[in-house]
Short mmCIF file of N, CA, C and O in Angstrom, two decimals:
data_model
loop_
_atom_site.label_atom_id
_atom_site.label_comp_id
_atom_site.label_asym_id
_atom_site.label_seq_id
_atom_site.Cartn_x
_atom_site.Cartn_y
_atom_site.Cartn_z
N UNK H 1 -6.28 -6.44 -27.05
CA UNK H 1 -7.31 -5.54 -26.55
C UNK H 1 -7.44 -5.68 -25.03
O UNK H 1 -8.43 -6.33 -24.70
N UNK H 2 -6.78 -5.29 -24.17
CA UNK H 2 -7.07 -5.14 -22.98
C UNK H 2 -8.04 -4.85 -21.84
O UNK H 2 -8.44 -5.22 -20.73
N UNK H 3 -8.19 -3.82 -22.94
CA UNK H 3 -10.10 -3.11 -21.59
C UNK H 3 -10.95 -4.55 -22.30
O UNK H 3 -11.98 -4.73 -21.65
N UNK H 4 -10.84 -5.42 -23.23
CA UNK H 4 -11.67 -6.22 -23.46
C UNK H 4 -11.75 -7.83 -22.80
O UNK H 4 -12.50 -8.79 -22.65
N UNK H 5 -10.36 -7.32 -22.53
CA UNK H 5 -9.81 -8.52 -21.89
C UNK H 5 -10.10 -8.24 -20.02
O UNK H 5 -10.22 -9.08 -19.12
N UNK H 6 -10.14 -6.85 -19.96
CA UNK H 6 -10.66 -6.63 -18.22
C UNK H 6 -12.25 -6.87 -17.70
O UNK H 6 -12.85 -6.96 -16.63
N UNK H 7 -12.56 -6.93 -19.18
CA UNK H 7 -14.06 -6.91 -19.16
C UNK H 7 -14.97 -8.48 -18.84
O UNK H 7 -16.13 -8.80 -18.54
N UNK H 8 -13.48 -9.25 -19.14
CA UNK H 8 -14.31 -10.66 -19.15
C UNK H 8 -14.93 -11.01 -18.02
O UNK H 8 -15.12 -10.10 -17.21
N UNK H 9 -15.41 -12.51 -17.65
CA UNK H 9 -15.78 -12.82 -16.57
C UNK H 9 -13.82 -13.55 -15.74
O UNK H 9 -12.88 -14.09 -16.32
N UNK H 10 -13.95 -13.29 -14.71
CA UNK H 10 -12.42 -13.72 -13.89
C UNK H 10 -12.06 -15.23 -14.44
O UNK H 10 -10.86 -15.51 -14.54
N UNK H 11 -13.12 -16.30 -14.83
CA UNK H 11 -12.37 -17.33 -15.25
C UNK H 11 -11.80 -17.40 -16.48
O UNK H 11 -10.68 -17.83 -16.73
N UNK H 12 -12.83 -16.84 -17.48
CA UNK H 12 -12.20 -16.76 -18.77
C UNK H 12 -10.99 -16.05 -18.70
O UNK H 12 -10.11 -16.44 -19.48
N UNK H 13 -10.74 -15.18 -18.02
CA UNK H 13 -9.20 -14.55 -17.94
C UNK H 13 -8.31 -15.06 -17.50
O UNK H 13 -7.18 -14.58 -17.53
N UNK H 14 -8.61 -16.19 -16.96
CA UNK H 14 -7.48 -17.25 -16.10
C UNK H 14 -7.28 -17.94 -17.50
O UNK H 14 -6.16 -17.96 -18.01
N UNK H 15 -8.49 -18.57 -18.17
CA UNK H 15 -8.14 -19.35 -19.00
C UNK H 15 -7.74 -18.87 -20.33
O UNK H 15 -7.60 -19.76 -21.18
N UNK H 16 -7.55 -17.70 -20.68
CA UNK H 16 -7.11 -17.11 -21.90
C UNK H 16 -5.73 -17.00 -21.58
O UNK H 16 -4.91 -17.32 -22.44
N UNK H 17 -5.25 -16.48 -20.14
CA UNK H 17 -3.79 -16.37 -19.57
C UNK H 17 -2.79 -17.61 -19.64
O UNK H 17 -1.58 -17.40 -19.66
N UNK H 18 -3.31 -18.86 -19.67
CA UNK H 18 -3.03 -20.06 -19.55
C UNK H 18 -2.56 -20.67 -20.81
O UNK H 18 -1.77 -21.60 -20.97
N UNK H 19 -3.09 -20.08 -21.52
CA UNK H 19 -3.33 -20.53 -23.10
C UNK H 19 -2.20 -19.28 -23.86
O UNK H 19 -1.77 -19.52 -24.99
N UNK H 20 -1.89 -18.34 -23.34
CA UNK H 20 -1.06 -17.02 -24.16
C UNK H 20 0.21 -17.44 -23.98
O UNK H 20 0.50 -18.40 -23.26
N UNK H 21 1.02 -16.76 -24.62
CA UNK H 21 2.43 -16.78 -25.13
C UNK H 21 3.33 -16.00 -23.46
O UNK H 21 3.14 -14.86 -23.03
N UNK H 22 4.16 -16.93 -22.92
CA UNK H 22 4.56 -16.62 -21.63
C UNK H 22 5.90 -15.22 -21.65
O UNK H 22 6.28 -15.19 -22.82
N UNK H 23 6.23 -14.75 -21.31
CA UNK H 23 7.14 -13.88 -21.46
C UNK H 23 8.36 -14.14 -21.73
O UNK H 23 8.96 -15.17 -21.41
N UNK H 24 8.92 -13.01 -22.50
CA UNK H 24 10.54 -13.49 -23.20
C UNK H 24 11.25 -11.82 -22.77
O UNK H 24 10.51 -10.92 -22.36
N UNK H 25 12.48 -11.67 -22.92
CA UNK H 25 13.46 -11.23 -22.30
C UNK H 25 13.30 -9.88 -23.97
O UNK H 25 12.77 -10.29 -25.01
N UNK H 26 13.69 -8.86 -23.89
CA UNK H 26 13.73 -7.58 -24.51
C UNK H 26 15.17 -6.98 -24.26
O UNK H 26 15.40 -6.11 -23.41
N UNK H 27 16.28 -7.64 -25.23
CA UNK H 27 17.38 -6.92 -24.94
C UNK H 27 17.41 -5.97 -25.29
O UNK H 27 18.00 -5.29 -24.45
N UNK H 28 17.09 -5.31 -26.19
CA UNK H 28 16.94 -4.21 -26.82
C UNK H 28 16.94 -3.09 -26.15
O UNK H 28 17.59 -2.06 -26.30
N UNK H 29 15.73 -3.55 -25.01
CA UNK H 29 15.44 -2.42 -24.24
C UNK H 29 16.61 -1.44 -23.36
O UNK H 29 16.63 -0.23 -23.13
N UNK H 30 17.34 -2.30 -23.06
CA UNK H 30 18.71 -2.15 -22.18
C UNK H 30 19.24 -0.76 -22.83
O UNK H 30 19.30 0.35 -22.29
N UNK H 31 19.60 -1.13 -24.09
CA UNK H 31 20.30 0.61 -24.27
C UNK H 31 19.52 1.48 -24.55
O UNK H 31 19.99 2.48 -25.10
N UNK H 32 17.95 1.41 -24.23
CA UNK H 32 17.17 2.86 -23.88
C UNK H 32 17.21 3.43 -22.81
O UNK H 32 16.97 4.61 -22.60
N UNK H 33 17.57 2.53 -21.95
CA UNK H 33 17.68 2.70 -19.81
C UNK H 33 19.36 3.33 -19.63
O UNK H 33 19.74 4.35 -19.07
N UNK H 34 19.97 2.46 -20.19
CA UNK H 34 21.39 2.56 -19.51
C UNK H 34 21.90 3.90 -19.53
O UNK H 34 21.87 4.42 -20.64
N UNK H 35 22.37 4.64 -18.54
CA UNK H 35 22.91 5.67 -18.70
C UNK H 35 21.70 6.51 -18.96
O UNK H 35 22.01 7.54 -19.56
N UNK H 36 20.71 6.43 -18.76
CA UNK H 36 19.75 7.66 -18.88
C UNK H 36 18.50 7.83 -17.29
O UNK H 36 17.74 8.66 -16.79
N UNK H 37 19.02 6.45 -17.08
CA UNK H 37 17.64 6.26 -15.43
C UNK H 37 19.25 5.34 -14.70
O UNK H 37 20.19 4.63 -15.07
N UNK H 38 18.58 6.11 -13.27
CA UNK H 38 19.82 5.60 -12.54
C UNK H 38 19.32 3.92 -12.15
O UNK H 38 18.11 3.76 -12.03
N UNK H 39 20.04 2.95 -12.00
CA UNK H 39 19.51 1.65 -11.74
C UNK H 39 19.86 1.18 -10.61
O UNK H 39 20.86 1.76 -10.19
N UNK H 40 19.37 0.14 -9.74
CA UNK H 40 19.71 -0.34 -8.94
C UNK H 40 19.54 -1.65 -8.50
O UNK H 40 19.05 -2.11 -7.47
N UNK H 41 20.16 -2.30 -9.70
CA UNK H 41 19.69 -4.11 -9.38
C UNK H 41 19.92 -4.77 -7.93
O UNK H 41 20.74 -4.45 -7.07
N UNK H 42 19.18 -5.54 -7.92
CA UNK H 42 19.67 -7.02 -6.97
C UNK H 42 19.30 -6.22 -5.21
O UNK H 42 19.58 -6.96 -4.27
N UNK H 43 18.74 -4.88 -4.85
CA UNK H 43 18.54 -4.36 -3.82
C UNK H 43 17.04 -4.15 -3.72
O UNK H 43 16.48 -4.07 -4.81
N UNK H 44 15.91 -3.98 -2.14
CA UNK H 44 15.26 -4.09 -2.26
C UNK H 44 14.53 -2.98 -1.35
O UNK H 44 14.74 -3.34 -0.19
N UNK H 45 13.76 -1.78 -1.33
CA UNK H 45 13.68 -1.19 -0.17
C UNK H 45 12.84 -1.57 0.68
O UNK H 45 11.81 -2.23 0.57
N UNK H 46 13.84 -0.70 2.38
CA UNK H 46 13.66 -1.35 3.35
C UNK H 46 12.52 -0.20 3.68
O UNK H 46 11.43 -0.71 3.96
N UNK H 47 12.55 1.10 3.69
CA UNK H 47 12.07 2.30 3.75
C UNK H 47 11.58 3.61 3.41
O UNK H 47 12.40 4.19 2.70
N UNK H 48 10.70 4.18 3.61
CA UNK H 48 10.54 5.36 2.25
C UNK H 48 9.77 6.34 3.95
O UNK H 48 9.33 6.06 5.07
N UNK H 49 10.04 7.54 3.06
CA UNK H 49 9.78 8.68 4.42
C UNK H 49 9.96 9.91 3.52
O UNK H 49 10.52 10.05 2.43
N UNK H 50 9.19 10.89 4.46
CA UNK H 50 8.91 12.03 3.32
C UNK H 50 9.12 13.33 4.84
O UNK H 50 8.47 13.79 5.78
N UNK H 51 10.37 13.43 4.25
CA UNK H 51 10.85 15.15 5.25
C UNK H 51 11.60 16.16 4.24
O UNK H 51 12.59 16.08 3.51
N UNK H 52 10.51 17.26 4.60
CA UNK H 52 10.58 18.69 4.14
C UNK H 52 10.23 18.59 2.54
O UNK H 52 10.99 18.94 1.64
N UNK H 53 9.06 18.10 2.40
CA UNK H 53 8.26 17.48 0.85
C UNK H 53 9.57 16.64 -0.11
O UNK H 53 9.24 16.46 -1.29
N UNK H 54 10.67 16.25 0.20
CA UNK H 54 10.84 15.35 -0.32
C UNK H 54 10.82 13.95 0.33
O UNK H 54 10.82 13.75 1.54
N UNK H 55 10.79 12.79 -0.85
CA UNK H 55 10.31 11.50 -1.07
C UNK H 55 12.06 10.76 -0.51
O UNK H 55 13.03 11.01 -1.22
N UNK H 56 12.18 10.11 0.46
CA UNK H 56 13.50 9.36 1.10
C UNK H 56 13.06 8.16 0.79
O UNK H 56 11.98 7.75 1.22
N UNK H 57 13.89 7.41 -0.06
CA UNK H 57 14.09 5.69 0.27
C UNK H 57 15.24 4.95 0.53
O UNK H 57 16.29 5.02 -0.10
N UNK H 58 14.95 4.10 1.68
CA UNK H 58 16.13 3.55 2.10
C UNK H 58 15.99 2.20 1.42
O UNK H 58 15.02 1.49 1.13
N UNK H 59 17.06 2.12 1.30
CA UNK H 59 17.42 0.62 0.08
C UNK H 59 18.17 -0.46 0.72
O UNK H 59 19.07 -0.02 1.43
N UNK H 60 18.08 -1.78 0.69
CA UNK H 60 18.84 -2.74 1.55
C UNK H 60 20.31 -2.94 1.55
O UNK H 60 20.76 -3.65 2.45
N UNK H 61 21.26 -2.34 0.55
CA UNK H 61 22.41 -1.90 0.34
C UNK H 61 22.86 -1.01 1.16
O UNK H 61 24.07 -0.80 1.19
N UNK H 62 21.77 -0.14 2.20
CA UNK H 62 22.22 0.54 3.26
C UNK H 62 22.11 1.96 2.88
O UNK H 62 22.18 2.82 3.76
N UNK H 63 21.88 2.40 1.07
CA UNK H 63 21.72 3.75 0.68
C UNK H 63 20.76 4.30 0.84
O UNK H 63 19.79 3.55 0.82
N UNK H 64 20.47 5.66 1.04
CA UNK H 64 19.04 6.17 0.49
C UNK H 64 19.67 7.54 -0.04
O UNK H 64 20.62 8.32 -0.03
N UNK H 65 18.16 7.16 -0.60
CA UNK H 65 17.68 8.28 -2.23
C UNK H 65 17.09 9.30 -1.98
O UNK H 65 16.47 9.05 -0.94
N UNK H 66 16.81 10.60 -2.37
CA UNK H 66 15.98 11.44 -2.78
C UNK H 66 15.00 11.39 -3.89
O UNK H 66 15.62 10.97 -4.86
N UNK H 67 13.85 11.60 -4.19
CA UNK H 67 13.76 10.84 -5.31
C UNK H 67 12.25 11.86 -5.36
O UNK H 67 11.53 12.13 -4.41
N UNK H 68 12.09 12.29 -6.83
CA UNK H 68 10.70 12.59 -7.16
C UNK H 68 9.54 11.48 -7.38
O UNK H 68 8.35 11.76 -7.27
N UNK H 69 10.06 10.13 -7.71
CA UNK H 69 9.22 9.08 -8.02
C UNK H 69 9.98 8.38 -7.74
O UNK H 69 11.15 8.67 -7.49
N UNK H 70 9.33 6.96 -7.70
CA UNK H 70 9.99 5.65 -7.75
C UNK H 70 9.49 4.78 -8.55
O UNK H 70 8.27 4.82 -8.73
N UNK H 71 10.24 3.80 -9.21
CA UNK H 71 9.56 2.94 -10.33
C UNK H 71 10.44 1.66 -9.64
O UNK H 71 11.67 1.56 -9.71
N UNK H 72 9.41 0.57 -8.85
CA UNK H 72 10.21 -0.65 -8.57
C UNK H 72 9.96 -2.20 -9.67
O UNK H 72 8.89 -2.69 -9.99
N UNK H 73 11.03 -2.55 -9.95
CA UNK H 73 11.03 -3.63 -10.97
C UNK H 73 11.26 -4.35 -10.37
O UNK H 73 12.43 -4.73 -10.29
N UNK H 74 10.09 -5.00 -9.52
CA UNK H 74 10.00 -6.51 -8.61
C UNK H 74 10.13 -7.47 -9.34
O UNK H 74 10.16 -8.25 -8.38
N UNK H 75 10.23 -8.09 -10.15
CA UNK H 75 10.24 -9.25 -11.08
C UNK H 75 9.23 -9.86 -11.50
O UNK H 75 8.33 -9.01 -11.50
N UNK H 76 8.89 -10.67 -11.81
CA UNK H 76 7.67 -11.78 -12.22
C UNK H 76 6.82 -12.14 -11.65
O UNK H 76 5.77 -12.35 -12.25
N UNK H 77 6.90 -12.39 -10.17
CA UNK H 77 5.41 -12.50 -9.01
C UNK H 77 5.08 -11.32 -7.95
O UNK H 77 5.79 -10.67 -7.19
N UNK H 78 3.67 -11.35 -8.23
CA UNK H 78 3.20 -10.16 -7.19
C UNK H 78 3.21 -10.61 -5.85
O UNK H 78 2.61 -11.67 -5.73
N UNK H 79 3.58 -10.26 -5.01
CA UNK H 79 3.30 -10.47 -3.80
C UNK H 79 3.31 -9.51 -2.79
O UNK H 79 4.36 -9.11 -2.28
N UNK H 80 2.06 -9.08 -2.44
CA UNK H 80 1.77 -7.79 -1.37
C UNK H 80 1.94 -7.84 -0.53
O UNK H 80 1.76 -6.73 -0.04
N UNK H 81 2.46 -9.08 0.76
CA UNK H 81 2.88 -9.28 0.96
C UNK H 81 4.38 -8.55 1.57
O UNK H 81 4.68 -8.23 2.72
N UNK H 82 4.95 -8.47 0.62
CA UNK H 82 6.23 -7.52 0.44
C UNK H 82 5.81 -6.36 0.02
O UNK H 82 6.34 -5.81 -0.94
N UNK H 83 4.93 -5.91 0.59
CA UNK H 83 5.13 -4.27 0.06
C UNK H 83 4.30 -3.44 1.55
O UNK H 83 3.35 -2.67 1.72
N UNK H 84 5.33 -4.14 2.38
CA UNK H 84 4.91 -3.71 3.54
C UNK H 84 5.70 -2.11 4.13
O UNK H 84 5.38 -1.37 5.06
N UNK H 85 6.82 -2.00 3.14
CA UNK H 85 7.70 -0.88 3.14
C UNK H 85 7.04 0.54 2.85
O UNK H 85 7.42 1.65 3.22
N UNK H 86 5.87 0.18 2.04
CA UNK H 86 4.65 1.51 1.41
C UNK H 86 4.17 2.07 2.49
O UNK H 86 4.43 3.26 2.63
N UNK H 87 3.16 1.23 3.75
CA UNK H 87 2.60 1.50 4.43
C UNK H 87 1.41 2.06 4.23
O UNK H 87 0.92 2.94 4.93
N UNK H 88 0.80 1.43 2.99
CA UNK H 88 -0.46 1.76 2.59
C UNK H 88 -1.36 0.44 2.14
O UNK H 88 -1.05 -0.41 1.31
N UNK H 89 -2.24 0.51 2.70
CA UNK H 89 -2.66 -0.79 1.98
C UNK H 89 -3.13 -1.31 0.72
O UNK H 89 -3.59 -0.34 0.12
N UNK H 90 -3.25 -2.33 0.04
CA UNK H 90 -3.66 -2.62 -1.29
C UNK H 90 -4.68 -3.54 -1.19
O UNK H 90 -4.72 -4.45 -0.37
N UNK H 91 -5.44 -3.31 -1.97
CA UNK H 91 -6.72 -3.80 -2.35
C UNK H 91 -6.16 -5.12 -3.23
O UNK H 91 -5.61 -4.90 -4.31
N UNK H 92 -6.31 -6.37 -2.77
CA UNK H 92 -6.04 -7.40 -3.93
C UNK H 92 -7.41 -8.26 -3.98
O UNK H 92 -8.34 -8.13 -3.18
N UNK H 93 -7.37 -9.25 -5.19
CA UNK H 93 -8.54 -9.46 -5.59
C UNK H 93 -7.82 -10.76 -6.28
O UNK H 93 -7.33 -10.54 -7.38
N UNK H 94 -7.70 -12.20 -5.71
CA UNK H 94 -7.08 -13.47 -6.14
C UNK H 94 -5.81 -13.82 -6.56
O UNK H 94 -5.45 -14.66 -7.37
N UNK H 95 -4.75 -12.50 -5.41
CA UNK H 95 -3.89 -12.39 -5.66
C UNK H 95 -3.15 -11.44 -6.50
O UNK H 95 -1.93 -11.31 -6.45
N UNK H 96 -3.93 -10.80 -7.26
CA UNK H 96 -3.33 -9.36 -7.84
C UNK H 96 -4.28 -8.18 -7.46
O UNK H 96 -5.42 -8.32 -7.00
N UNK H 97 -3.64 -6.94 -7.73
CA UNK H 97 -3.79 -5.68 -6.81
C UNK H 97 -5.06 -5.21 -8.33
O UNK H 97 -5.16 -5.40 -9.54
N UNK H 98 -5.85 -4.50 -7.14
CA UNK H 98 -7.46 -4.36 -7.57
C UNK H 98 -6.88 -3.18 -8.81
O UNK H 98 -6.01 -2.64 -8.13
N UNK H 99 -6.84 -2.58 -9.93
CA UNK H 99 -6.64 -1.56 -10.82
C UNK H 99 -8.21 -0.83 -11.46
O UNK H 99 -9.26 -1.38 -11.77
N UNK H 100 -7.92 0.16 -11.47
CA UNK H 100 -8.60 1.00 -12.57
C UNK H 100 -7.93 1.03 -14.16
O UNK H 100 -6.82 0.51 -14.25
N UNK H 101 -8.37 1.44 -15.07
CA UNK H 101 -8.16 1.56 -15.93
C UNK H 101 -6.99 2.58 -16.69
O UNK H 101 -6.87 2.83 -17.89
N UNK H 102 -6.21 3.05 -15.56
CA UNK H 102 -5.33 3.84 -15.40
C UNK H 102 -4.52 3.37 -14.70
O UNK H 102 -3.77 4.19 -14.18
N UNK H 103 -4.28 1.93 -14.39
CA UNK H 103 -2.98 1.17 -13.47
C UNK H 103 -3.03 1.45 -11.90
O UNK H 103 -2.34 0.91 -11.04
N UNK H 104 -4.29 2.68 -11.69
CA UNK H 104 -4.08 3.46 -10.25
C UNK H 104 -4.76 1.72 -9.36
O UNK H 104 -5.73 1.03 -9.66
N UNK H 105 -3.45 1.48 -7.94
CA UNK H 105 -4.57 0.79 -7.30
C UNK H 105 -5.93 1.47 -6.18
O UNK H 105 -6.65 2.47 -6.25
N UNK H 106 -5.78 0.31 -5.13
CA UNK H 106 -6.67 1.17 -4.20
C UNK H 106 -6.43 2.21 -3.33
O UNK H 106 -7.31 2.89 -2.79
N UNK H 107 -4.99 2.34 -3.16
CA UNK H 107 -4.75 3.42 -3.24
C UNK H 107 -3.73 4.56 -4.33
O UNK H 107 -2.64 4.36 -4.85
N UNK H 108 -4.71 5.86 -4.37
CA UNK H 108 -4.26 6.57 -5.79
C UNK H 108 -3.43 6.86 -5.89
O UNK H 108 -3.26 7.26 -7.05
N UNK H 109 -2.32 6.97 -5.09
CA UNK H 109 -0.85 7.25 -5.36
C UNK H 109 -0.16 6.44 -6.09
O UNK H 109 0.78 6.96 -6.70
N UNK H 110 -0.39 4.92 -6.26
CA UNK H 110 0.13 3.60 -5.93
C UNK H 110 -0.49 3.35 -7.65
O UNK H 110 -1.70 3.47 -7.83
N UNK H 111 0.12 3.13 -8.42
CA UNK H 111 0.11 2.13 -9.82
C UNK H 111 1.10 0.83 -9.85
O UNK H 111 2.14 0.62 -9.24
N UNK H 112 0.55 0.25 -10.57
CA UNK H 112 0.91 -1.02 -11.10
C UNK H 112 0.89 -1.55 -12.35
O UNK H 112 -0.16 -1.85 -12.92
N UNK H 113 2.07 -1.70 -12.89
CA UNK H 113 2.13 -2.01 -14.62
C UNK H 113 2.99 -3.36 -14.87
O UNK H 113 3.77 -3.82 -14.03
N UNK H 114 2.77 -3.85 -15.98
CA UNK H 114 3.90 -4.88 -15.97
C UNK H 114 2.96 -6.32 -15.30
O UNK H 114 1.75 -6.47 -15.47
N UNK H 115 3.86 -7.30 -14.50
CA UNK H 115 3.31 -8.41 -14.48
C UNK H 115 2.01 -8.20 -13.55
O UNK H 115 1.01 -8.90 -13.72
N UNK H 116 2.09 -6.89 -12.26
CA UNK H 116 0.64 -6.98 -11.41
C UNK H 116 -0.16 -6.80 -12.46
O UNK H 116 -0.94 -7.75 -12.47
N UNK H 117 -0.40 -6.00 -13.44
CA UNK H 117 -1.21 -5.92 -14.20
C UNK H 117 -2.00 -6.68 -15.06
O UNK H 117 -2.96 -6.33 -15.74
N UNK H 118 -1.37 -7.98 -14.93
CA UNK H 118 -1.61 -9.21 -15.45
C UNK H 118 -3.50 -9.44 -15.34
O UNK H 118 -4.38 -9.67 -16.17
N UNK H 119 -3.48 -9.26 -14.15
CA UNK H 119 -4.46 -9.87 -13.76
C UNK H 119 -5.53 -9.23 -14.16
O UNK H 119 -6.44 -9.91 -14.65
N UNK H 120 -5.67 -8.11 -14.09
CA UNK H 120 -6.99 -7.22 -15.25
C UNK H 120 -6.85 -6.94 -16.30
O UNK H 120 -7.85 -6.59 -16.93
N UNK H 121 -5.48 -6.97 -16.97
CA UNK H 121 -5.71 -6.84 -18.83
C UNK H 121 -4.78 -7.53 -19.46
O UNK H 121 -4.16 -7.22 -20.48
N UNK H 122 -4.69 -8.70 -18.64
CA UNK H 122 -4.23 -9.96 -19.19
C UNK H 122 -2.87 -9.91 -19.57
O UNK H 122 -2.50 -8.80 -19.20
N UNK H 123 -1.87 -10.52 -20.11
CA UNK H 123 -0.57 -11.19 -20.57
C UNK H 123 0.57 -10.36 -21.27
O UNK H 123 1.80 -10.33 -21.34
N UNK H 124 -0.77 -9.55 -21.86
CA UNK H 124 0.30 -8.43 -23.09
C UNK H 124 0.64 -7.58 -22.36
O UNK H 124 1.49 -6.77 -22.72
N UNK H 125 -0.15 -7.49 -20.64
CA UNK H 125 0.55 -5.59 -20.59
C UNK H 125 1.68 -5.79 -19.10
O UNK H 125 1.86 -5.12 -18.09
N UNK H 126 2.39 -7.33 -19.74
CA UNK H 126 3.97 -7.87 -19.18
C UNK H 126 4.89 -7.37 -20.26
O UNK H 126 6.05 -7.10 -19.93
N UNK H 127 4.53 -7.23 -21.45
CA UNK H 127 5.32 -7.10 -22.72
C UNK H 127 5.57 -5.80 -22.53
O UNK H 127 5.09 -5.02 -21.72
N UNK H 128 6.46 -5.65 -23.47
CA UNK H 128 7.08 -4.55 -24.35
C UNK H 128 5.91 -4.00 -24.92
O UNK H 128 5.49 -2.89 -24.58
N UNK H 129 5.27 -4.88 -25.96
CA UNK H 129 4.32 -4.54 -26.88
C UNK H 129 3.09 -4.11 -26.22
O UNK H 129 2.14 -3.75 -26.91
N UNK H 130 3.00 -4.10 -24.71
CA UNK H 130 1.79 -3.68 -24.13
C UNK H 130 1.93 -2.09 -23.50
O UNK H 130 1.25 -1.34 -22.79
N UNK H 131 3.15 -2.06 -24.14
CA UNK H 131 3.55 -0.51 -23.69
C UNK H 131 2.82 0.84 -24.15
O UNK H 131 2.56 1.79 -23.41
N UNK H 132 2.58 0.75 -25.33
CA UNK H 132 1.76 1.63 -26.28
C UNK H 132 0.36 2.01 -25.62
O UNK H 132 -0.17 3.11 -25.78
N UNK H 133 -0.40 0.61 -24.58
CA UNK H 133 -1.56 0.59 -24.27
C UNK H 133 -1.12 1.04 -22.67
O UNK H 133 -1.98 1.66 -22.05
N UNK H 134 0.15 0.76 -21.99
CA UNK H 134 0.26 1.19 -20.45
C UNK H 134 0.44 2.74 -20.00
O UNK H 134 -0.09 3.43 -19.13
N UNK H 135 1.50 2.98 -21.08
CA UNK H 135 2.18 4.23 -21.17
C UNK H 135 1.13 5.24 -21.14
O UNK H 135 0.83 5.51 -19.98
N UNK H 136 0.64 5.71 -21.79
CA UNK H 136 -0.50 7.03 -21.75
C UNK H 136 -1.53 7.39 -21.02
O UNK H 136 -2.05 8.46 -20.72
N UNK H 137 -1.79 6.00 -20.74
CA UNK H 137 -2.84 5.90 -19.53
C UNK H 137 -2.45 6.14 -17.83
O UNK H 137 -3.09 6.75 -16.97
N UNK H 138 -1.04 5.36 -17.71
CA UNK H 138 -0.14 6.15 -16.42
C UNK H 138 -0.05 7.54 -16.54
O UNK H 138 -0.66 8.36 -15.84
N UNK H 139 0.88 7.81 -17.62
CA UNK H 139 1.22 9.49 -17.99
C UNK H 139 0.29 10.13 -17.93
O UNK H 139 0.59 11.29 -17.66
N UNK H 140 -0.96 9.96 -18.07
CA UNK H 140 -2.71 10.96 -18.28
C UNK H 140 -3.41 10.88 -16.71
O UNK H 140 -3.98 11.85 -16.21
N UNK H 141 -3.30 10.00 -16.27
CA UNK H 141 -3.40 9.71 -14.48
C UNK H 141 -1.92 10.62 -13.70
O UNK H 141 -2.08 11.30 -12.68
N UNK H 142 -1.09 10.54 -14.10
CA UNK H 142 -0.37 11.71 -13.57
C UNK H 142 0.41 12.88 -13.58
O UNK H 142 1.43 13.24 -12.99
N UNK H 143 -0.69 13.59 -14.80
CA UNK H 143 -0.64 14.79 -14.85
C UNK H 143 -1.96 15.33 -13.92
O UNK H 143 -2.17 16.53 -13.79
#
C-alpha cells in the first residue's frame, strides 16, 4: 500500500525501508524492452535543448537524439546532484526528490519512478510488482 506508506511519519518510513526485502534483478523483463524501445546502456547525458519544438539530447558517447520523451535508468542511487544536465531545479527532501502522488516532482515536467521513489512510497515502487501502482498514475498525469 503505498499512499499508506507516504502517509507515515518520515521515520517510520526509514524504518519499515530497513526492515523490507532489498531488490532483485527481473530477467524476464528484458524480452519486453528488447527490440521494441531503443536502449542505450553504460552512456550518460551531457545535454538536452529544444529547437523548432523538438526535444535534443546529447549523450556522452558523443550522439544526440530527437526524442518525444526521455526515460533515464540511472541505477540504484539518487543523486541530484547529477542532474545538472535538466537545468531545472528539484525539490529534495533527505535526499530524495519531493513527489506528488503522481511521481510529478517540483518541477511538473520532471517525474520520478523506480528507486527516487523510494522515499515517499517506500521499497515496492523499485519493483516490478510496484508497477501496477506506478504505471497509471504517470500515464493519468500525462495525458
Amino acid at each position: 500500500h503505498p499512499d499508506l506508506f507516504a502517509a507515515l511519519p518520515r521515520e517510520a518510513r526509514r524504518a519499515l525501508t530497513r526492515r523490507l526485502l532489498r531488490p532483485g534483478g527481473s530477467p524476464w523483463v528484458r524480452s519486453l524492452v528488447e527490440g521494441r524501445v531503443r536502449l542505450t546502456p553504460g552512456v550518460v547525458p551531457t545535454g538536452l535543448d529544444r529547437r523548432e519544438g523538438q526535444l535534443r539530447v546529447s549523450l556522452s558517447d558523443g550522439s544526440v537524439r530527437e526524442v518525444d520523451r526521455i526515460l533515464l535508468a540511472t541505477g540504484y542511487r539518487f543523486d541530484p546532484a547529477k542532474l545538472g544536465f535538466l537545468r531545472v531545479p528539484v525539490a529534495v527532501e533527505d535526499g530524495w526528490p519531493v513527489l506528488d502522488r503522481s511521481f510529478r516532482s517540483s518541477d511538473p515536467r520532471l517525474f520520478f519512478v523506480g528507486y527516487p521513489a523510494e522515499g515517499r512510497f517506500g521499497p515496492i515502487s523499485r519493483f516490478v510488482l510496484g508497477c501496477p501502482f506506478t504505471a497509471p498514475r504517470v500515464a493519468a498525469a500525462l495525458r
